[in-house]
Amino acid sequence: MDSKWKDKYDWIANVGLHSINLLRYLLQKQLVLQHADLSFKDSCCMNFFAGGVPVSFDIGRAATGKWEESCEIFFKRGRLKIDLTSLKQINQCAAVTLDENVNQARTSYWGHETKSPWCFNRQMQAFAEAISQKSETLVTSGQDCLHDMQLLEEIFLREHAYRDWE
């Protein structure tokens, strides 16, 4: 890979790969890359299919001082939105909003107002318990993470081939 892609690769591996893994977990399907555009300095967009369902994935940097990360899944009669938080935000956890219109429109919320302990602390504790075999709470494996790394490699190889063609 051309060295000019190093910073973009590091950024997407650090920020975007977690969200790609979350998408695969939520959709329970392998993501098949259709298109990737990594040409912009502080953003990129990718399109996938997950079992025939189109998936749009965008990452961007903004100098707002806030971490904003979300996932939206649209259905025929509703929308599920998950707002994730930075691990540095000690007093916040992920929030879920479900908008649905089955006979009547309604919105449900989870996690928006919480007194739960810091999410990063809970994550570290669950990981420590899982590797010490005190529980089996891990929802992903090292093998599963290899799929994410292979997909990241495919994204960059395809982008690299596309840019060489231009």
CSV table of N, CA, C and O in Angstrom, one decimal, residues 3-102:
chain,number,residue,atom,x,y,z
A,3,SER,N,2.4,4.6,0.9
A,3,SER,CA,2.6,5.2,2.3
A,3,SER,C,1.7,6.5,2.5
A,3,SER,O,1.4,6.8,3.6
A,4,LYS,N,1.2,7.1,1.4
A,4,LYS,CA,0.3,8.2,1.6
A,4,LYS,C,-1.0,7.8,2.2
A,4,LYS,O,-1.8,8.7,2.7
A,5,TRP,N,-1.4,6.5,2.2
A,5,TRP,CA,-2.6,6.0,2.8
A,5,TRP,C,-2.4,5.7,4.3
A,5,TRP,O,-3.4,5.3,5.0
A,6,LYS,N,-1.2,5.7,4.9
A,6,LYS,CA,-1.0,5.3,6.2
A,6,LYS,C,-1.9,6.0,7.3
A,6,LYS,O,-2.5,5.3,8.1
A,7,ASP,N,-1.9,7.3,7.3
A,7,ASP,CA,-2.7,8.0,8.3
A,7,ASP,C,-4.2,7.7,8.1
A,7,ASP,O,-4.9,7.5,9.1
A,8,LYS,N,-4.7,7.6,6.9
A,8,LYS,CA,-6.1,7.3,6.7
A,8,LYS,C,-6.4,5.9,7.2
A,8,LYS,O,-7.4,5.6,7.8
A,9,TYR,N,-5.5,5.0,6.9
A,9,TYR,CA,-5.7,3.6,7.3
A,9,TYR,C,-5.7,3.5,8.9
A,9,TYR,O,-6.6,2.9,9.5
A,10,ASP,N,-4.7,4.2,9.5
A,10,ASP,CA,-4.7,4.2,11.0
A,10,ASP,C,-6.0,4.8,11.6
A,10,ASP,O,-6.5,4.2,12.6
A,11,TRP,N,-6.4,5.8,11.0
A,11,TRP,CA,-7.6,6.5,11.5
A,11,TRP,C,-8.9,5.6,11.3
A,11,TRP,O,-9.6,5.4,12.3
A,12,ILE,N,-9.1,5.0,10.2
A,12,ILE,CA,-10.2,4.1,10.0
A,12,ILE,C,-10.1,2.9,10.9
A,12,ILE,O,-11.1,2.4,11.4
A,13,ALA,N,-8.9,2.3,11.0
A,13,ALA,CA,-8.7,1.2,11.8
A,13,ALA,C,-9.0,1.5,13.3
A,13,ALA,O,-9.6,0.7,14.0
A,14,ASN,N,-8.7,2.7,13.7
A,14,ASN,CA,-8.9,3.1,15.1
A,14,ASN,C,-10.4,3.5,15.4
A,14,ASN,O,-11.0,3.1,16.4
A,15,VAL,N,-11.0,4.2,14.5
A,15,VAL,CA,-12.3,4.8,14.7
A,15,VAL,C,-13.4,4.0,14.0
A,15,VAL,O,-14.4,3.6,14.6
A,16,GLY,N,-13.2,3.7,12.7
A,16,GLY,CA,-14.3,3.1,11.9
A,16,GLY,C,-14.5,1.6,12.1
A,16,GLY,O,-15.6,1.1,11.9
A,17,LEU,N,-13.4,0.9,12.4
A,17,LEU,CA,-13.5,-0.6,12.5
A,17,LEU,C,-14.4,-1.0,13.6
A,17,LEU,O,-15.1,-2.0,13.4
A,18,HIS,N,-14.5,-0.3,14.7
A,18,HIS,CA,-15.4,-0.7,15.7
A,18,HIS,C,-16.9,-0.5,15.3
A,18,HIS,O,-17.7,-1.4,15.6
A,19,SER,N,-17.1,0.5,14.5
A,19,SER,CA,-18.5,0.7,14.0
A,19,SER,C,-18.8,-0.4,12.9
A,19,SER,O,-20.0,-0.8,12.8
A,20,ILE,N,-17.9,-0.7,12.1
A,20,ILE,CA,-18.1,-1.8,11.1
A,20,ILE,C,-18.4,-3.1,11.8
A,20,ILE,O,-19.3,-3.8,11.5
A,21,ASN,N,-17.7,-3.4,12.9
A,21,ASN,CA,-18.0,-4.6,13.7
A,21,ASN,C,-19.3,-4.5,14.3
A,21,ASN,O,-20.1,-5.5,14.3
A,22,LEU,N,-19.7,-3.4,14.8
A,22,LEU,CA,-21.1,-3.2,15.4
A,22,LEU,C,-22.2,-3.4,14.3
A,22,LEU,O,-23.2,-4.1,14.5
A,23,LEU,N,-21.9,-2.9,13.1
A,23,LEU,CA,-22.9,-3.1,12.0
A,23,LEU,C,-23.0,-4.6,11.7
A,23,LEU,O,-24.1,-5.1,11.5
A,24,ARG,N,-21.9,-5.3,11.6
A,24,ARG,CA,-22.0,-6.8,11.3
A,24,ARG,C,-22.7,-7.5,12.5
A,24,ARG,O,-23.5,-8.4,12.2
A,25,TYR,N,-22.5,-7.1,13.7
A,25,TYR,CA,-23.2,-7.7,14.8
A,25,TYR,C,-24.7,-7.4,14.8
A,25,TYR,O,-25.5,-8.3,15.0
A,26,LEU,N,-25.1,-6.2,14.5
A,26,LEU,CA,-26.5,-5.8,14.5
A,26,LEU,C,-27.2,-6.5,13.4
A,26,LEU,O,-28.4,-7.0,13.5
A,27,LEU,N,-26.6,-6.5,12.2
A,27,LEU,CA,-27.2,-7.1,11.0
A,27,LEU,C,-27.1,-8.6,10.9
A,27,LEU,O,-27.8,-9.2,10.1
A,28,GLN,N,-26.2,-9.2,11.6
A,28,GLN,CA,-25.9,-10.6,11.6
A,28,GLN,C,-25.7,-11.1,10.2
A,28,GLN,O,-26.1,-12.2,9.8
A,29,LYS,N,-25.0,-10.3,9.4
A,29,LYS,CA,-24.7,-10.6,8.0
A,29,LYS,C,-23.3,-10.1,7.7
A,29,LYS,O,-22.8,-9.2,8.3
A,30,GLN,N,-22.6,-10.8,6.8
A,30,GLN,CA,-21.3,-10.4,6.3
A,30,GLN,C,-21.5,-9.1,5.5
A,30,GLN,O,-22.5,-9.0,4.7
A,31,LEU,N,-20.7,-8.1,5.6
A,31,LEU,CA,-20.7,-6.9,4.8
A,31,LEU,C,-19.9,-7.1,3.5
A,31,LEU,O,-18.8,-7.5,3.6
A,32,VAL,N,-20.6,-6.9,2.4
A,32,VAL,CA,-19.9,-7.1,1.1
A,32,VAL,C,-19.7,-5.7,0.5
A,32,VAL,O,-20.7,-4.9,0.3
A,33,LEU,N,-18.5,-5.3,0.4
A,33,LEU,CA,-18.1,-4.0,-0.1
A,33,LEU,C,-18.6,-3.7,-1.5
A,33,LEU,O,-18.3,-4.5,-2.4
A,34,GLN,N,-19.2,-2.6,-1.7
A,34,GLN,CA,-19.7,-2.2,-3.1
A,34,GLN,C,-18.8,-1.0,-3.6
A,34,GLN,O,-18.5,-1.0,-4.7
A,35,HIS,N,-18.6,-0.1,-2.7
A,35,HIS,CA,-17.8,1.1,-3.1
A,35,HIS,C,-17.2,1.8,-1.8
A,35,HIS,O,-17.8,1.7,-0.8
A,36,ALA,N,-16.0,2.4,-2.0
A,36,ALA,CA,-15.4,3.1,-1.0
A,36,ALA,C,-14.8,4.4,-1.6
A,36,ALA,O,-14.2,4.3,-2.6
A,37,ASP,N,-15.0,5.5,-0.9
A,37,ASP,CA,-14.3,6.7,-1.3
A,37,ASP,C,-13.6,7.3,-0.1
A,37,ASP,O,-14.2,7.8,0.8
A,38,LEU,N,-12.2,7.2,-0.2
A,38,LEU,CA,-11.4,7.6,0.9
A,38,LEU,C,-10.6,8.9,0.5
A,38,LEU,O,-9.7,9.3,1.2
A,39,SER,N,-11.0,9.5,-0.5
A,39,SER,CA,-10.2,10.6,-1.1
A,39,SER,C,-10.3,11.9,-0.3
A,39,SER,O,-9.4,12.8,-0.5
A,40,PHE,N,-11.3,12.1,0.5
A,40,PHE,CA,-11.4,13.3,1.3
A,40,PHE,C,-10.5,13.3,2.5
A,40,PHE,O,-10.4,12.2,3.2
A,41,LYS,N,-9.9,14.4,2.9
A,41,LYS,CA,-9.0,14.4,4.0
A,41,LYS,C,-9.6,14.0,5.4
A,41,LYS,O,-9.0,13.1,6.1
A,42,ASP,N,-10.7,14.5,5.7
A,42,ASP,CA,-11.3,14.3,7.0
A,42,ASP,C,-12.6,13.5,7.0
A,42,ASP,O,-13.4,13.6,7.9
A,43,SER,N,-12.8,12.7,5.9
A,43,SER,CA,-14.0,11.9,5.9
A,43,SER,C,-13.9,10.8,4.9
A,43,SER,O,-12.9,10.8,4.0
A,44,CYS,N,-14.7,9.9,4.9
A,44,CYS,CA,-14.8,8.8,3.9
A,44,CYS,C,-16.2,8.2,4.0
A,44,CYS,O,-16.9,8.3,4.9
A,45,CYS,N,-16.5,7.6,2.8
A,45,CYS,CA,-17.8,6.9,2.8
A,45,CYS,C,-17.7,5.6,2.1
A,45,CYS,O,-16.8,5.4,1.2
A,46,MET,N,-18.5,4.6,2.5
A,46,MET,CA,-18.4,3.3,2.0
A,46,MET,C,-19.9,2.8,1.8
A,46,MET,O,-20.8,3.2,2.6
A,47,ASN,N,-20.0,1.9,0.9
A,47,ASN,CA,-21.3,1.3,0.6
A,47,ASN,C,-21.1,-0.2,0.6
A,47,ASN,O,-20.2,-0.7,0.0
A,48,PHE,N,-22.0,-0.9,1.4
A,48,PHE,CA,-22.0,-2.3,1.5
A,48,PHE,C,-23.3,-2.9,1.1
A,48,PHE,O,-24.3,-2.2,1.1
A,49,PHE,N,-23.4,-4.2,1.0
A,49,PHE,CA,-24.6,-5.0,1.0
A,49,PHE,C,-24.4,-5.9,2.2
A,49,PHE,O,-23.4,-6.5,2.4
A,50,ALA,N,-25.5,-6.1,3.0
A,50,ALA,CA,-25.5,-7.1,4.0
A,50,ALA,C,-26.7,-8.0,3.8
A,50,ALA,O,-27.9,-7.6,4.1
A,51,GLY,N,-26.5,-9.1,3.2
A,51,GLY,CA,-27.6,-10.0,2.9
A,51,GLY,C,-28.6,-9.4,1.9
A,51,GLY,O,-29.8,-9.6,2.1
A,52,GLY,N,-28.1,-8.6,1.0
A,52,GLY,CA,-29.0,-7.9,0.0
A,52,GLY,C,-29.5,-6.6,0.5
A,52,GLY,O,-30.2,-5.9,-0.3
A,53,VAL,N,-29.3,-6.2,1.7
A,53,VAL,CA,-29.7,-4.9,2.2
A,53,VAL,C,-28.6,-3.9,2.0
A,53,VAL,O,-27.5,-4.1,2.4
A,54,PRO,N,-28.9,-2.7,1.4
A,54,PRO,CA,-27.9,-1.7,1.2
A,54,PRO,C,-27.5,-1.0,2.6
A,54,PRO,O,-28.4,-0.7,3.4
A,55,VAL,N,-26.2,-0.8,2.8
A,55,VAL,CA,-25.7,-0.2,4.0
A,55,VAL,C,-24.8,1.0,3.6
A,55,VAL,O,-23.9,0.8,2.8
A,56,SER,N,-25.1,2.1,4.1
A,56,SER,CA,-24.2,3.3,3.9
A,56,SER,C,-23.5,3.6,5.1
A,56,SER,O,-24.0,3.6,6.2
A,57,PHE,N,-22.1,3.8,5.0
A,57,PHE,CA,-21.3,4.0,6.2
A,57,PHE,C,-20.4,5.2,5.9
A,57,PHE,O,-19.7,5.2,5.0
A,58,ASP,N,-20.5,6.2,6.8
A,58,ASP,CA,-19.8,7.4,6.7
A,58,ASP,C,-19.0,7.7,8.0
A,58,ASP,O,-19.5,7.5,9.1
A,59,ILE,N,-17.8,8.2,7.8
A,59,ILE,CA,-17.0,8.6,8.9
A,59,ILE,C,-16.5,10.0,8.6
A,59,ILE,O,-16.1,10.3,7.5
A,60,GLY,N,-16.5,10.9,9.6
A,60,GLY,CA,-15.9,12.2,9.4
A,60,GLY,C,-15.3,12.8,10.7
A,60,GLY,O,-15.7,12.4,11.8
A,61,ARG,N,-14.4,13.7,10.5
A,61,ARG,CA,-13.8,14.4,11.7
A,61,ARG,C,-14.4,15.8,11.7
A,61,ARG,O,-14.5,16.4,10.6
A,62,ALA,N,-14.7,16.3,12.9
A,62,ALA,CA,-15.1,17.7,13.0
A,62,ALA,C,-14.4,18.3,14.2
A,62,ALA,O,-14.3,17.6,15.3
A,63,ALA,N,-14.0,19.5,14.2
A,63,ALA,CA,-13.3,20.2,15.3
A,63,ALA,C,-14.3,20.8,16.2
A,63,ALA,O,-14.2,21.9,16.7
A,64,THR,N,-15.3,20.0,16.6
A,64,THR,CA,-16.3,20.5,17.5
A,64,THR,C,-16.0,20.3,19.0
A,64,THR,O,-16.6,20.8,19.9
A,65,GLY,N,-15.0,19.4,19.2
A,65,GLY,CA,-14.7,19.0,20.6
A,65,GLY,C,-15.6,17.9,21.2
A,65,GLY,O,-15.4,17.5,22.3
A,66,LYS,N,-16.5,17.4,20.4
A,66,LYS,CA,-17.4,16.4,20.8
A,66,LYS,C,-17.2,15.1,20.0
A,66,LYS,O,-17.0,15.2,18.8
A,67,TRP,N,-17.4,14.0,20.6
A,67,TRP,CA,-17.4,12.7,20.0
A,67,TRP,C,-18.9,12.4,19.6
A,67,TRP,O,-19.7,12.3,20.5
A,68,GLU,N,-19.2,12.3,18.4
A,68,GLU,CA,-20.5,11.9,17.9
A,68,GLU,C,-20.4,10.7,17.0
A,68,GLU,O,-19.8,10.8,16.0
A,69,GLU,N,-21.1,9.6,17.4
A,69,GLU,CA,-21.1,8.4,16.7
A,69,GLU,C,-22.5,7.8,16.8
A,69,GLU,O,-23.0,7.7,17.9
A,70,SER,N,-23.0,7.4,15.7
A,70,SER,CA,-24.4,6.8,15.8
A,70,SER,C,-24.6,5.8,14.6
A,70,SER,O,-23.8,5.8,13.6
A,71,CYS,N,-25.6,5.0,14.8
A,71,CYS,CA,-26.0,4.1,13.8
A,71,CYS,C,-27.5,4.1,13.7
A,71,CYS,O,-28.2,4.2,14.7
A,72,GLU,N,-27.9,4.3,12.4
A,72,GLU,CA,-29.4,4.3,12.2
A,72,GLU,C,-29.8,3.2,11.3
A,72,GLU,O,-29.1,3.0,10.2
A,73,ILE,N,-30.8,2.5,11.6
A,73,ILE,CA,-31.4,1.4,10.8
A,73,ILE,C,-32.8,1.8,10.5
A,73,ILE,O,-33.6,2.0,11.4
A,74,PHE,N,-33.1,1.9,9.2
A,74,PHE,CA,-34.4,2.3,8.8
A,74,PHE,C,-35.2,1.0,8.4
A,74,PHE,O,-34.7,0.2,7.6
A,75,PHE,N,-36.5,1.0,8.8
A,75,PHE,CA,-37.4,-0.1,8.5
A,75,PHE,C,-38.6,0.5,7.7
A,75,PHE,O,-38.7,1.7,7.7
A,76,LYS,N,-39.4,-0.4,7.2
A,76,LYS,CA,-40.6,0.1,6.5
A,76,LYS,C,-41.5,1.0,7.4
A,76,LYS,O,-42.0,2.0,7.0
A,77,ARG,N,-41.6,0.6,8.7
A,77,ARG,CA,-42.4,1.4,9.6
A,77,ARG,C,-41.7,1.9,10.8
A,77,ARG,O,-42.3,2.0,11.9
A,78,GLY,N,-40.4,2.2,10.7
A,78,GLY,CA,-39.7,2.7,11.8
A,78,GLY,C,-38.2,2.9,11.6
A,78,GLY,O,-37.7,2.8,10.5
A,79,ARG,N,-37.6,3.3,12.7
A,79,ARG,CA,-36.2,3.6,12.7
A,79,ARG,C,-35.6,3.3,14.1
A,79,ARG,O,-36.2,3.6,15.1
A,80,LEU,N,-34.4,2.7,14.1
A,80,LEU,CA,-33.7,2.4,15.3
A,80,LEU,C,-32.4,3.2,15.2
A,80,LEU,O,-31.7,3.2,14.2
A,81,LYS,N,-32.2,4.1,16.2
A,81,LYS,CA,-31.0,4.9,16.3
A,81,LYS,C,-30.2,4.6,17.6
A,81,LYS,O,-30.8,4.6,18.6
A,82,ILE,N,-28.9,4.3,17.4
A,82,ILE,CA,-28.1,4.1,18.5
A,82,ILE,C,-27.0,5.2,18.6
A,82,ILE,O,-26.3,5.4,17.6
A,83,ASP,N,-27.0,6.0,19.6
A,83,ASP,CA,-26.0,7.0,19.8
A,83,ASP,C,-24.9,6.5,20.8
A,83,ASP,O,-25.2,6.2,21.9
A,84,LEU,N,-23.7,6.3,20.2
A,84,LEU,CA,-22.6,5.8,21.0
A,84,LEU,C,-21.9,7.0,21.6
A,84,LEU,O,-22.0,8.1,21.2
A,85,THR,N,-21.1,6.7,22.7
A,85,THR,CA,-20.4,7.8,23.3
A,85,THR,C,-18.9,7.4,23.3
A,85,THR,O,-18.5,6.3,23.1
A,86,SER,N,-18.1,8.5,23.4
A,86,SER,CA,-16.7,8.3,23.5
A,86,SER,C,-16.4,7.6,24.9
A,86,SER,O,-17.1,7.8,25.9
A,87,LEU,N,-15.4,6.7,24.9
A,87,LEU,CA,-15.0,6.1,26.1
A,87,LEU,C,-14.5,7.1,27.2
A,87,LEU,O,-14.4,6.7,28.3
A,88,LYS,N,-14.2,8.3,26.7
A,88,LYS,CA,-13.7,9.3,27.7
A,88,LYS,C,-14.9,10.0,28.4
A,88,LYS,O,-14.6,10.7,29.4
A,89,GLN,N,-16.1,9.8,27.9
A,89,GLN,CA,-17.3,10.4,28.6
A,89,GLN,C,-17.7,9.5,29.7
A,89,GLN,O,-18.5,8.6,29.6
A,90,ILE,N,-17.2,9.9,30.9
A,90,ILE,CA,-17.4,9.0,32.1
A,90,ILE,C,-18.9,9.0,32.5
A,90,ILE,O,-19.4,7.9,32.9
A,91,ASN,N,-19.6,10.0,32.4
A,91,ASN,CA,-21.0,10.1,32.9
A,91,ASN,C,-22.1,9.8,31.8
A,91,ASN,O,-23.2,10.2,32.0
A,92,GLN,N,-21.7,9.2,30.7
A,92,GLN,CA,-22.7,8.9,29.7
A,92,GLN,C,-22.5,7.5,29.2
A,92,GLN,O,-21.5,6.9,29.3
A,93,CYS,N,-23.6,6.9,28.6
A,93,CYS,CA,-23.5,5.6,28.0
A,93,CYS,C,-24.3,5.7,26.7
A,93,CYS,O,-24.9,6.7,26.4
A,94,ALA,N,-24.3,4.6,25.9
A,94,ALA,CA,-25.0,4.6,24.7
A,94,ALA,C,-26.5,4.8,24.9
A,94,ALA,O,-27.0,4.4,26.0
A,95,ALA,N,-27.1,5.4,23.9
A,95,ALA,CA,-28.6,5.7,24.0
A,95,ALA,C,-29.2,5.1,22.8
A,95,ALA,O,-28.7,5.2,21.7
A,96,VAL,N,-30.4,4.5,23.0
A,96,VAL,CA,-31.2,3.9,21.9
A,96,VAL,C,-32.5,4.6,21.8
A,96,VAL,O,-33.2,4.9,22.8
A,97,THR,N,-32.9,5.0,20.5
A,97,THR,CA,-34.2,5.5,20.2
A,97,THR,C,-34.8,4.7,19.2
A,97,THR,O,-34.2,4.3,18.2
A,98,LEU,N,-36.1,4.3,19.5
A,98,LEU,CA,-36.8,3.5,18.5
A,98,LEU,C,-38.1,4.3,18.2
A,98,LEU,O,-38.9,4.6,19.0
A,99,ASP,N,-38.2,4.6,16.9
A,99,ASP,CA,-39.4,5.3,16.3
A,99,ASP,C,-40.1,4.2,15.6
A,99,ASP,O,-39.5,3.5,14.7
A,100,GLU,N,-41.4,4.0,15.9
A,100,GLU,CA,-42.2,3.0,15.2
A,100,GLU,C,-43.6,3.5,14.9
A,100,GLU,O,-44.1,4.4,15.6
A,101,ASN,N,-44.1,3.0,13.8
A,101,ASN,CA,-45.5,3.4,13.4
A,101,ASN,C,-46.2,2.1,13.0
A,101,ASN,O,-46.4,1.8,11.9
A,102,VAL,N,-46.7,1.5,14.1
A,102,VAL,CA,-47.5,0.3,13.9
A,102,VAL,C,-48.9,0.6,14.6
A,102,VAL,O,-49.0,0.7,15.8
